[in-house]
Amino acid sequence: MSDKPFNLFEVAQRQFDRAADVLNLNRPTRDLLREPVREYHFSIPVRMDDGEMHIFRGFRIQHNDARGPGEGGIRFHPLETIDTIRALAMWMTWKCAVADLPLGGSMGGVICDPHDLSLTEQERICRGWVRQISRNVGPVWDVAAPDLMTGSQHMLWMLDEYETIYGLRSPGFITGKPVGLGGSLGRVEATGYGVIIAIREALKDLGIKPEKTTASIQGFGRVAQEAIRLYQRLGGTVVCISCWDQKDRTSYAFFNKNGIRLEELLPVTNSFGDINRTEAEKLGYECLPGDAWLEQDVEILLPAAIENQITSENVKNINKRVKILAEGAHGPTNPEADEIINEQGILIIPDLLANAGGVICDYFEQVQGNMNYYWKRDEILGKLDVQMTSAYLSLNDFARKNNIPLRDAAYIIAIDRVAQACHERGWS
Ligand code: NAD
């Protein structure tokens, strides 16, 4: 095993190189697409509630905008690194291209831990982030959205700061806004529902009925909660969930062989998606080490927490019964584990497709904002279903014809589309 620290951007670049070889891309196109077109790194001075000043590091990475304005989340995480954000920005470019949206790829973040920050401190970080980057983002250039540990309230503070700076109303600056203030109905559900729509299509292909399946999930945040809701509606049973415990600074898995019940777990879960261990045990859940989510005797594994969770060390613990691994999180499976899982015949629905529901709904939010006309929830979820299903079918079709995994198909289709746009613009 190498001692080199894990670097998500190197993983993203290796994945890119493989697809670039298949597509036989020329040198300028490779050089252009292997790196972000623009990077912004900055300091955000924030006065804390106790009166002390604290300097946070913020980023915005614009990977590629040949197919349209950048779109991508803003993450708050204490272990955030510039290379993680670079990788995520690159993946946003490919994800928008897989879903055939007229958008490019960006990602941003702030190194901070909202668990330890008051709401007013978080508000100042949001406003500080906008003050540093407002000249380089915007509705027709690069649009931000919620991601890990940020939500609609953060988006609204950011929008308010942007509109204050420019002295105008500009709802297209950001997506994931609260409903009633320019946000789209269905955004909360979109990513989690999208994952389950992709799983539903994959199960059809495998000839398995959803009601005959069980699932184990890493994460209990917005993506996981909504995924559970739709999966249970299809008749599936979730037997295990793992999430972070801030007090013990480790993760735990909560197990119930008869199936977890959302309505009893949500009241004992904080806004970060961390379940209170003591309360869950009182409800009868068995508390296991965090990694136990991967070892369950289930048909479906759904990582929906953070990156680099399935590795060459723990991949051997995946149960023989597993048929589908659907990547709700960005980059949860590292390349070594990916190869082993493919060899075991488990179908991986790659993050580029599995979690695309969020960005599809962000696109719907932009369209509705431009029209100043807002669709009903059912209309949005219907459009989401059409878009996710058709992305899955075209990927699956390509993968079958070329006898390659869905992940390779996603990379080849996406990179080809983006390379074509760069070529036609005269960039390569
Ligand atoms: P969230 O902040 O709402 O929830 C994160 C969950 O992960 C929480 O339950 C937390 O307890 C858990 N977690 C954190 N660290 C963990 C660890 N080490 N072990 C186990 N559990 C851990 O985040 P979210 O919005 O649900 O996003 C989850 C993932 O999905 C992220 O990778 C994000 O980038 C990706 N994603 C989110 C969206 C979106 O629309 N929110 C869209 C696309 C992709």
Tab-separated table of C-alpha atoms and ligand atoms in Angstrom:
chain	number	residue	atom	x	y	z
A	1	MET	CA	0.000	0.000	0.000
A	2	SER	CA	1.354	3.458	-0.896
A	3	ASP	CA	1.828	6.102	1.821
A	4	LYS	CA	0.835	8.856	-0.581
A	5	PRO	CA	-2.279	10.655	0.695
A	6	PHE	CA	-5.431	9.951	-1.299
A	7	ASN	CA	-5.985	12.647	-3.910
A	8	LEU	CA	-9.429	12.840	-5.527
A	9	PHE	CA	-8.258	15.041	-8.396
A	10	GLU	CA	-5.665	12.439	-9.431
A	11	VAL	CA	-8.478	9.879	-9.482
A	12	ALA	CA	-10.600	12.193	-11.673
A	13	GLN	CA	-7.651	12.788	-14.002
A	14	ARG	CA	-6.922	9.058	-14.298
A	15	GLN	CA	-10.559	8.433	-15.194
A	16	PHE	CA	-10.346	11.233	-17.762
A	17	ASP	CA	-7.112	9.830	-19.277
A	18	ARG	CA	-8.717	6.414	-19.811
A	19	ALA	CA	-11.661	7.876	-21.698
A	20	ALA	CA	-9.392	10.303	-23.610
A	21	ASP	CA	-7.338	7.301	-24.840
A	22	VAL	CA	-10.489	5.518	-26.030
A	23	LEU	CA	-11.671	8.696	-27.788
A	24	ASN	CA	-8.176	9.309	-29.160
A	25	LEU	CA	-8.353	12.990	-28.143
A	26	ASN	CA	-5.615	15.246	-29.479
A	27	ARG	CA	-3.056	16.869	-27.148
A	28	PRO	CA	-4.637	20.374	-26.892
A	29	THR	CA	-8.046	18.875	-26.020
A	30	ARG	CA	-6.472	16.679	-23.342
A	31	ASP	CA	-4.489	19.594	-21.909
A	32	LEU	CA	-7.612	21.735	-21.829
A	33	LEU	CA	-9.932	19.168	-20.234
A	34	ARG	CA	-7.440	17.669	-17.750
A	35	GLU	CA	-7.294	20.939	-15.749
A	36	PRO	CA	-9.844	23.558	-14.708
A	37	VAL	CA	-10.036	26.605	-17.011
A	38	ARG	CA	-10.138	28.970	-14.009
A	39	GLU	CA	-9.447	28.740	-10.276
A	40	TYR	CA	-10.141	31.212	-7.495
A	41	HIS	CA	-8.629	30.766	-4.042
A	42	PHE	CA	-9.325	33.400	-1.428
A	43	SER	CA	-9.464	34.287	2.255
A	44	ILE	CA	-12.732	35.167	3.970
A	45	PRO	CA	-12.311	37.287	7.117
A	46	VAL	CA	-15.209	36.635	9.494
A	47	ARG	CA	-15.943	38.199	12.859
A	48	MET	CA	-17.033	35.356	15.146
A	49	ASP	CA	-19.781	35.671	17.754
A	50	ASP	CA	-17.161	36.116	20.514
A	51	GLY	CA	-15.763	39.193	18.707
A	52	GLU	CA	-12.556	37.462	17.466
A	53	MET	CA	-11.644	37.530	13.755
A	54	HIS	CA	-11.178	34.221	11.971
A	55	ILE	CA	-9.879	33.775	8.413
A	56	PHE	CA	-11.532	30.975	6.426
A	57	ARG	CA	-10.218	29.662	3.083
A	58	GLY	CA	-12.690	29.675	0.199
A	59	PHE	CA	-12.547	28.393	-3.372
A	60	ARG	CA	-14.392	28.412	-6.670
A	61	ILE	CA	-13.137	26.189	-9.438
A	62	GLN	CA	-14.537	26.507	-12.971
A	63	HIS	CA	-13.553	23.368	-14.818
A	64	ASN	CA	-15.136	23.919	-18.221
A	65	ASP	CA	-17.947	26.062	-19.624
A	66	ALA	CA	-17.874	25.161	-23.331
A	67	ARG	CA	-21.433	23.743	-23.231
A	68	GLY	CA	-22.920	26.518	-21.082
A	69	PRO	CA	-22.464	28.481	-17.837
A	70	GLY	CA	-20.815	26.579	-15.006
A	71	GLU	CA	-23.062	24.928	-12.417
A	72	GLY	CA	-21.957	23.309	-9.186
A	73	GLY	CA	-22.252	23.186	-5.440
A	74	ILE	CA	-20.659	24.977	-2.540
A	75	ARG	CA	-19.495	22.643	0.214
A	76	PHE	CA	-18.700	23.441	3.825
A	77	HIS	CA	-16.368	20.799	5.229
A	78	PRO	CA	-13.461	20.878	7.717
A	79	LEU	CA	-11.348	18.503	5.573
A	80	GLU	CA	-12.044	20.247	2.273
A	81	THR	CA	-9.046	20.396	-0.055
A	82	ILE	CA	-8.479	22.258	-3.290
A	83	ASP	CA	-7.916	18.955	-5.110
A	84	THR	CA	-11.255	17.580	-3.915
A	85	ILE	CA	-12.957	20.687	-5.297
A	86	ARG	CA	-11.021	20.432	-8.576
A	87	ALA	CA	-12.178	16.827	-8.954
A	88	LEU	CA	-15.785	17.706	-8.148
A	89	ALA	CA	-15.744	20.607	-10.648
A	90	MET	CA	-14.455	18.253	-13.346
A	91	TRP	CA	-17.138	15.699	-12.495
A	92	MET	CA	-19.806	18.424	-12.707
A	93	THR	CA	-18.713	19.102	-16.303
A	94	TRP	CA	-19.107	15.409	-17.174
A	95	LYS	CA	-22.334	15.047	-15.171
A	96	CYS	CA	-24.041	17.938	-16.991
A	97	ALA	CA	-22.905	16.444	-20.293
A	98	VAL	CA	-24.175	12.937	-19.377
A	99	ALA	CA	-27.587	14.429	-18.557
A	100	ASP	CA	-27.288	16.505	-21.765
A	101	LEU	CA	-27.848	19.812	-19.957
A	102	PRO	CA	-26.595	23.061	-21.557
A	103	LEU	CA	-24.275	23.689	-18.592
A	104	GLY	CA	-20.608	23.436	-17.698
A	105	GLY	CA	-18.965	22.284	-14.485
A	106	SER	CA	-17.855	24.226	-11.396
A	107	MET	CA	-17.531	23.602	-7.677
A	108	GLY	CA	-16.762	25.715	-4.653
A	109	GLY	CA	-16.286	25.423	-0.970
A	110	VAL	CA	-15.101	26.790	2.320
A	111	ILE	CA	-12.899	24.952	4.802
A	112	CYS	CA	-15.061	25.103	7.922
A	113	ASP	CA	-17.143	22.872	10.150
A	114	PRO	CA	-20.727	24.129	10.462
A	115	HIS	CA	-21.192	21.723	13.411
A	116	ASP	CA	-19.074	24.183	15.430
A	117	LEU	CA	-20.481	27.427	13.981
A	118	SER	CA	-23.563	29.408	14.967
A	119	LEU	CA	-26.054	30.326	12.251
A	120	THR	CA	-24.903	33.956	12.321
A	121	GLU	CA	-21.291	32.837	11.810
A	122	GLN	CA	-22.385	30.662	8.890
A	123	GLU	CA	-24.277	33.636	7.437
A	124	ARG	CA	-21.119	35.783	7.611
A	125	ILE	CA	-19.106	33.057	5.865
A	126	CYS	CA	-21.743	32.864	3.097
A	127	ARG	CA	-21.741	36.641	2.606
A	128	GLY	CA	-17.922	36.737	2.754
A	129	TRP	CA	-17.687	34.004	0.100
A	130	VAL	CA	-19.900	36.063	-2.238
A	131	ARG	CA	-17.967	39.287	-1.605
A	132	GLN	CA	-14.744	37.575	-2.670
A	133	ILE	CA	-16.061	35.897	-5.815
A	134	SER	CA	-19.040	37.979	-7.004
A	135	ARG	CA	-17.115	39.469	-9.956
A	136	ASN	CA	-16.317	36.000	-11.326
A	137	VAL	CA	-19.645	34.181	-10.983
A	138	GLY	CA	-23.229	35.025	-11.923
A	139	PRO	CA	-26.328	33.869	-13.768
A	140	VAL	CA	-24.797	33.675	-17.251
A	141	TRP	CA	-21.318	32.706	-16.153
A	142	ASP	CA	-21.226	30.331	-13.194
A	143	VAL	CA	-24.155	29.371	-10.977
A	144	ALA	CA	-23.679	27.982	-7.458
A	145	ALA	CA	-25.884	25.441	-5.640
A	146	PRO	CA	-26.094	23.634	-2.272
A	147	ASP	CA	-23.916	20.637	-1.503
A	148	LEU	CA	-22.427	18.987	1.572
A	149	MET	CA	-23.494	20.881	4.734
A	150	THR	CA	-25.032	23.802	2.829
A	151	GLY	CA	-28.748	24.239	2.139
A	152	SER	CA	-31.412	26.651	0.942
A	153	GLN	CA	-30.823	29.121	3.795
A	154	HIS	CA	-27.123	29.419	2.840
A	155	MET	CA	-28.119	29.947	-0.800
A	156	LEU	CA	-30.507	32.734	0.195
A	157	TRP	CA	-27.888	34.571	2.265
A	158	MET	CA	-25.515	34.316	-0.694
A	159	LEU	CA	-28.147	35.578	-3.128
A	160	ASP	CA	-29.001	38.476	-0.823
A	161	GLU	CA	-25.339	39.515	-0.647
A	162	TYR	CA	-24.936	39.285	-4.429
A	163	GLU	CA	-28.082	41.366	-5.060
A	164	THR	CA	-26.954	43.927	-2.469
A	165	ILE	CA	-23.559	44.284	-4.180
A	166	TYR	CA	-25.099	44.741	-7.645
A	167	GLY	CA	-28.255	46.623	-6.593
A	168	LEU	CA	-30.619	44.397	-8.534
A	169	ARG	CA	-32.723	41.259	-8.235
A	170	SER	CA	-30.791	38.362	-9.748
A	171	PRO	CA	-32.383	35.036	-8.747
A	172	GLY	CA	-30.375	33.205	-11.452
A	173	PHE	CA	-27.170	33.790	-9.439
A	174	ILE	CA	-27.778	30.680	-7.387
A	175	THR	CA	-29.975	27.580	-7.332
A	176	GLY	CA	-31.361	25.561	-4.437
A	177	LYS	CA	-33.118	28.677	-3.090
A	178	PRO	CA	-36.100	28.306	-0.753
A	179	VAL	CA	-39.424	27.676	-2.486
A	180	GLY	CA	-41.326	30.992	-2.695
A	181	LEU	CA	-38.054	32.909	-3.063
A	182	GLY	CA	-37.100	31.658	-6.513
A	183	GLY	CA	-36.478	28.030	-5.526
A	184	SER	CA	-37.977	25.114	-7.388
A	185	LEU	CA	-40.428	22.678	-5.924
A	186	GLY	CA	-38.926	19.197	-6.071
A	187	ARG	CA	-35.315	20.359	-5.497
A	188	VAL	CA	-35.214	18.833	-2.028
A	189	GLU	CA	-36.252	15.458	-3.411
A	190	ALA	CA	-34.402	15.671	-6.736
A	191	THR	CA	-31.033	14.038	-6.003
A	192	GLY	CA	-32.371	11.229	-3.824
A	193	TYR	CA	-35.289	10.537	-6.186
A	194	GLY	CA	-32.879	10.585	-9.141
A	195	VAL	CA	-30.740	7.860	-7.554
A	196	ILE	CA	-33.804	5.671	-7.051
A	197	ILE	CA	-35.077	6.276	-10.602
A	198	ALA	CA	-31.704	5.011	-11.868
A	199	ILE	CA	-31.891	2.005	-9.491
A	200	ARG	CA	-35.470	1.308	-10.641
A	201	GLU	CA	-34.319	1.153	-14.283
A	202	ALA	CA	-31.335	-1.040	-13.390
A	203	LEU	CA	-33.585	-3.446	-11.449
A	204	LYS	CA	-35.885	-3.698	-14.488
A	205	ASP	CA	-32.865	-4.665	-16.556
A	206	LEU	CA	-31.823	-7.282	-14.040
A	207	GLY	CA	-35.378	-8.631	-13.848
A	208	ILE	CA	-35.646	-7.944	-10.090
A	209	LYS	CA	-38.757	-6.457	-8.483
A	210	PRO	CA	-37.995	-3.506	-6.140
A	211	GLU	CA	-40.318	-4.910	-3.474
A	212	LYS	CA	-38.138	-8.031	-3.305
A	213	THR	CA	-35.005	-5.983	-2.508
A	214	THR	CA	-33.280	-4.634	0.579
A	215	ALA	CA	-30.750	-1.815	0.756
A	216	SER	CA	-28.000	-0.476	2.981
A	217	ILE	CA	-27.089	3.211	2.865
A	218	GLN	CA	-24.161	5.351	3.940
A	219	GLY	CA	-25.376	8.819	4.921
A	220	PHE	CA	-28.677	10.126	6.246
A	221	GLY	CA	-28.618	13.657	4.798
A	222	ARG	CA	-30.804	15.179	2.129
A	223	VAL	CA	-29.821	12.732	-0.601
A	224	ALA	CA	-30.238	9.611	1.525
A	225	GLN	CA	-33.491	10.672	3.220
A	226	GLU	CA	-35.258	11.392	-0.066
A	227	ALA	CA	-33.822	8.269	-1.693
A	228	ILE	CA	-35.223	6.198	1.189
A	229	ARG	CA	-38.635	7.860	0.797
A	230	LEU	CA	-38.983	6.932	-2.890
A	231	TYR	CA	-37.356	3.509	-2.507
A	232	GLN	CA	-39.789	2.589	0.257
A	233	ARG	CA	-42.663	3.796	-1.933
A	234	LEU	CA	-41.472	1.319	-4.577
A	235	GLY	CA	-41.695	-1.384	-1.915
A	236	GLY	CA	-38.009	-1.707	-0.967
A	237	THR	CA	-36.697	-2.159	2.588
A	238	VAL	CA	-33.706	-0.258	4.017
A	239	VAL	CA	-32.109	-2.321	6.767
A	240	CYS	CA	-29.020	-0.254	7.588
A	241	ILE	CA	-27.937	3.391	7.591
A	242	SER	CA	-24.614	4.794	8.632
A	243	CYS	CA	-23.865	8.414	9.481
A	244	TRP	CA	-21.445	10.704	11.281
A	245	ASP	CA	-21.399	11.210	15.053
A	246	GLN	CA	-19.863	14.600	15.808
A	247	LYS	CA	-19.529	13.940	19.557
A	248	ASP	CA	-17.479	10.740	19.122
A	249	ARG	CA	-15.884	11.984	15.843
A	250	THR	CA	-16.602	8.672	14.145
A	251	SER	CA	-19.400	7.070	12.159
A	252	TYR	CA	-21.963	4.513	13.330
A	253	ALA	CA	-24.338	2.243	11.436
A	254	PHE	CA	-27.921	1.724	12.609
A	255	PHE	CA	-29.471	-1.628	11.806
A	256	ASN	CA	-33.020	-2.952	11.881
A	257	LYS	CA	-33.675	-6.196	10.041
A	258	ASN	CA	-37.368	-5.304	9.596
A	259	GLY	CA	-36.511	-2.015	7.926
A	260	ILE	CA	-35.760	1.467	9.214
A	261	ARG	CA	-38.666	3.900	9.608
A	262	LEU	CA	-38.043	7.439	8.404
A	263	GLU	CA	-40.777	8.966	10.526
A	264	GLU	CA	-39.194	7.768	13.785
A	265	LEU	CA	-35.563	8.508	12.808
A	266	LEU	CA	-36.072	12.026	11.424
A	267	PRO	CA	-36.999	13.534	14.822
A	268	VAL	CA	-33.748	12.168	16.326
A	269	THR	CA	-31.568	13.462	13.459
A	270	ASN	CA	-29.952	16.912	13.359
A	271	SER	CA	-29.868	19.272	10.386
A	272	PHE	CA	-26.540	17.751	9.252
A	273	GLY	CA	-28.092	14.301	8.854
A	274	ASP	CA	-26.397	12.904	11.983
A	275	ILE	CA	-28.613	10.493	13.925
A	276	ASN	CA	-28.500	10.713	17.739
A	277	ARG	CA	-27.046	7.388	18.795
A	278	THR	CA	-28.674	7.149	22.214
A	279	GLU	CA	-32.117	8.002	20.850
A	280	ALA	CA	-31.773	5.524	17.956
A	281	GLU	CA	-30.832	2.757	20.390
A	282	LYS	CA	-33.882	3.624	22.515
A	283	LEU	CA	-35.973	3.130	19.358
A	284	GLY	CA	-34.584	-0.402	19.076
A	285	TYR	CA	-31.928	0.098	16.416
A	286	GLU	CA	-28.778	-1.952	16.772
A	287	CYS	CA	-25.738	0.342	16.700
A	288	LEU	CA	-22.756	-1.059	14.737
A	289	PRO	CA	-19.390	0.379	13.636
A	290	GLY	CA	-19.799	2.857	10.750
A	291	ASP	CA	-18.279	0.558	8.101
A	292	ALA	CA	-20.934	-2.102	8.746
A	293	TRP	CA	-23.218	-0.495	6.142
A	294	LEU	CA	-20.957	-2.010	3.452
A	295	GLU	CA	-21.130	-5.552	4.838
A	296	GLN	CA	-24.890	-6.047	4.832
A	297	ASP	CA	-26.669	-8.979	3.196
A	298	VAL	CA	-28.674	-6.788	0.767
A	299	GLU	CA	-29.250	-6.372	-2.989
A	300	ILE	CA	-28.503	-2.643	-3.072
A	301	LEU	CA	-25.695	-0.534	-1.620
A	302	LEU	CA	-26.142	3.224	-1.714
A	303	PRO	CA	-23.198	5.378	-0.596
A	304	ALA	CA	-24.687	8.857	-0.044
A	305	ALA	CA	-22.230	10.533	2.333
A	306	ILE	CA	-18.717	11.506	1.238
A	307	GLU	CA	-15.983	10.507	-1.224
A	308	ASN	CA	-13.434	7.636	-1.032
A	309	GLN	CA	-15.483	5.311	1.181
A	310	ILE	CA	-15.134	2.028	-0.744
A	311	THR	CA	-11.453	1.207	-1.042
A	312	SER	CA	-9.152	-1.713	-1.846
A	313	GLU	CA	-9.088	-2.432	1.918
A	314	ASN	CA	-12.803	-2.731	2.628
A	315	VAL	CA	-14.142	-3.811	-0.797
A	316	LYS	CA	-13.726	-7.479	0.203
A	317	ASN	CA	-16.385	-6.960	2.866
A	318	ILE	CA	-19.141	-6.435	0.295
A	319	ASN	CA	-21.676	-9.247	0.614
A	320	LYS	CA	-22.059	-11.743	-2.275
A	321	ARG	CA	-25.778	-10.979	-2.493
A	322	VAL	CA	-25.247	-7.347	-3.603
A	323	LYS	CA	-26.435	-6.708	-7.170
A	324	ILE	CA	-26.283	-2.907	-7.484
A	325	LEU	CA	-24.053	-0.199	-6.075
A	326	ALA	CA	-25.570	3.229	-6.807
A	327	GLU	CA	-23.284	6.172	-6.096
A	328	GLY	CA	-25.391	8.903	-4.506
A	329	ALA	CA	-22.255	10.638	-3.201
A	330	HIS	CA	-19.553	12.066	-5.420
A	331	GLY	CA	-16.606	9.687	-5.857
A	332	PRO	CA	-17.414	7.178	-3.072
A	333	THR	CA	-15.605	4.278	-4.809
A	334	ASN	CA	-11.889	4.486	-5.462
A	335	PRO	CA	-10.528	3.078	-8.778
A	336	GLU	CA	-8.978	-0.090	-7.250
A	337	ALA	CA	-12.250	-0.993	-5.533
A	338	ASP	CA	-14.161	-0.121	-8.705
A	339	GLU	CA	-12.241	-2.766	-10.677
A	340	ILE	CA	-12.841	-5.437	-8.042
A	341	ILE	CA	-16.564	-4.663	-7.856
A	342	ASN	CA	-16.843	-4.881	-11.652
A	343	GLU	CA	-15.090	-8.270	-11.593
A	344	GLN	CA	-17.627	-9.484	-9.003
A	345	GLY	CA	-20.404	-8.695	-11.484
A	346	ILE	CA	-22.026	-6.009	-9.301
A	347	LEU	CA	-23.629	-3.278	-11.401
A	348	ILE	CA	-22.211	0.131	-10.462
A	349	ILE	CA	-24.461	3.069	-11.306
A	350	PRO	CA	-21.768	5.764	-11.404
A	351	ASP	CA	-22.101	9.093	-9.605
A	352	LEU	CA	-22.083	10.948	-12.941
A	353	LEU	CA	-25.505	9.471	-13.557
A	354	ALA	CA	-26.790	8.348	-10.148
A	355	ASN	CA	-26.696	11.751	-8.429
A	356	ALA	CA	-27.491	13.861	-11.520
A	357	GLY	CA	-31.066	14.509	-10.296
A	358	GLY	CA	-29.874	17.520	-8.281
A	359	VAL	CA	-28.253	19.315	-11.175
A	360	ILE	CA	-31.167	18.466	-13.461
A	361	CYS	CA	-33.489	20.213	-10.999
A	362	ASP	CA	-31.014	23.111	-10.667
A	363	TYR	CA	-31.362	23.496	-14.420
A	364	PHE	CA	-35.178	23.444	-14.076
A	365	GLU	CA	-34.856	26.150	-11.411
A	366	GLN	CA	-32.837	28.312	-13.808
A	367	VAL	CA	-35.400	27.816	-16.601
A	368	GLN	CA	-38.304	28.685	-14.271
A	369	GLY	CA	-36.416	31.729	-12.939
A	370	ASN	CA	-35.762	32.991	-16.476
A	371	MET	CA	-39.470	32.634	-17.350
A	372	ASN	CA	-40.569	33.884	-13.922
A	373	TYR	CA	-43.127	31.072	-14.104
A	374	TYR	CA	-42.979	28.179	-11.662
A	375	TRP	CA	-44.089	24.631	-12.356
A	376	LYS	CA	-46.028	22.394	-9.972
A	377	ARG	CA	-44.138	19.752	-7.964
A	378	ASP	CA	-45.586	16.814	-9.929
A	379	GLU	CA	-44.640	18.453	-13.204
A	380	ILE	CA	-41.045	18.852	-12.018
A	381	LEU	CA	-40.728	15.336	-10.635
A	382	GLY	CA	-42.254	14.020	-13.889
A	383	LYS	CA	-39.690	15.929	-15.969
A	384	LEU	CA	-36.947	14.682	-13.629
A	385	ASP	CA	-38.075	11.099	-14.168
A	386	VAL	CA	-38.053	11.531	-17.969
A	387	GLN	CA	-34.576	13.085	-17.966
A	388	MET	CA	-33.035	10.548	-15.540
A	389	THR	CA	-34.627	7.572	-17.303
A	390	SER	CA	-33.478	8.677	-20.733
A	391	ALA	CA	-29.934	9.359	-19.446
A	392	TYR	CA	-29.872	5.868	-17.884
A	393	LEU	CA	-31.197	4.192	-21.035
A	394	SER	CA	-28.756	5.875	-23.395
A	395	LEU	CA	-25.825	5.083	-21.085
A	396	ASN	CA	-26.939	1.492	-20.673
A	397	ASP	CA	-27.396	1.088	-24.407
A	398	PHE	CA	-23.893	2.430	-25.111
A	399	ALA	CA	-22.361	0.272	-22.367
A	400	ARG	CA	-24.017	-2.888	-23.715
A	401	LYS	CA	-23.057	-2.234	-27.334
A	402	ASN	CA	-19.428	-1.672	-26.343
A	403	ASN	CA	-19.344	-4.280	-23.570
A	404	ILE	CA	-18.031	-1.772	-21.013
A	405	PRO	CA	-19.135	-0.769	-17.489
A	406	LEU	CA	-21.642	2.081	-17.093
A	407	ARG	CA	-18.901	4.274	-15.603
A	408	ASP	CA	-16.735	3.982	-18.719
A	409	ALA	CA	-19.803	4.650	-20.884
A	410	ALA	CA	-20.597	7.785	-18.854
A	411	TYR	CA	-17.057	9.140	-19.210
A	412	ILE	CA	-16.829	8.420	-22.923
A	413	ILE	CA	-20.222	9.976	-23.746
A	414	ALA	CA	-19.619	13.040	-21.551
A	415	ILE	CA	-16.035	13.746	-22.599
A	416	ASP	CA	-16.925	13.311	-26.254
A	417	ARG	CA	-19.741	15.886	-25.927
A	418	VAL	CA	-17.535	18.420	-24.108
A	419	ALA	CA	-14.556	17.871	-26.443
A	420	GLN	CA	-16.850	18.450	-29.413
A	421	ALA	CA	-18.112	21.745	-27.908
A	422	CYS	CA	-14.511	22.897	-27.266
A	423	HIS	CA	-13.528	21.957	-30.794
A	424	GLU	CA	-16.487	23.782	-32.359
A	425	ARG	CA	-15.737	26.911	-30.306
A	426	GLY	CA	-12.172	26.832	-31.619
A	427	TRP	CA	-10.628	26.079	-28.223
A	428	SER	CA	-8.829	22.910	-29.256
B	1	NAD	P1	-25.711	16.198	3.851
B	1	NAD	O1	-24.692	17.115	4.406
B	1	NAD	O2	-27.156	16.549	3.892
B	1	NAD	O3	-25.574	14.722	4.522
B	1	NAD	C1	-24.344	14.049	4.623
B	1	NAD	C2	-24.570	12.748	5.368
B	1	NAD	O4	-23.340	12.025	5.369
B	1	NAD	C3	-24.967	12.935	6.825
B	1	NAD	O5	-25.918	11.955	7.175
B	1	NAD	C4	-23.681	12.670	7.605
B	1	NAD	O6	-23.915	12.180	8.907
B	1	NAD	C5	-23.056	11.603	6.713
B	1	NAD	N1	-21.612	11.499	6.858
B	1	NAD	C6	-20.687	12.485	6.804
B	1	NAD	N2	-19.463	11.967	6.998
B	1	NAD	C7	-19.619	10.627	7.150
B	1	NAD	C8	-18.741	9.543	7.370
B	1	NAD	N3	-17.419	9.733	7.471
B	1	NAD	N4	-19.275	8.282	7.477
B	1	NAD	C9	-20.590	8.081	7.387
B	1	NAD	N5	-21.473	9.084	7.180
B	1	NAD	C10	-20.991	10.329	7.057
B	1	NAD	O7	-25.206	15.941	2.342
B	1	NAD	P2	-26.087	15.543	1.070
B	1	NAD	O8	-26.540	16.804	0.424
B	1	NAD	O9	-27.031	14.468	1.431
B	1	NAD	O10	-24.932	14.972	0.121
B	1	NAD	C11	-24.412	13.675	0.307
B	1	NAD	C12	-23.471	13.348	-0.848
B	1	NAD	O11	-24.166	13.492	-2.088
B	1	NAD	C13	-22.239	14.269	-0.973
B	1	NAD	O12	-21.177	13.492	-1.507
B	1	NAD	C14	-22.661	15.289	-2.013
B	1	NAD	O13	-21.546	15.848	-2.665
B	1	NAD	C15	-23.470	14.394	-2.940
B	1	NAD	N6	-24.446	15.119	-3.744
B	1	NAD	C16	-25.385	15.889	-3.156
B	1	NAD	C17	-26.317	16.539	-3.959
B	1	NAD	C18	-27.426	17.344	-3.356
B	1	NAD	O14	-28.318	17.752	-4.112
B	1	NAD	N7	-27.465	17.565	-2.046
B	1	NAD	C19	-26.251	16.432	-5.347
B	1	NAD	C20	-25.277	15.617	-5.918
B	1	NAD	C21	-24.385	14.939	-5.102
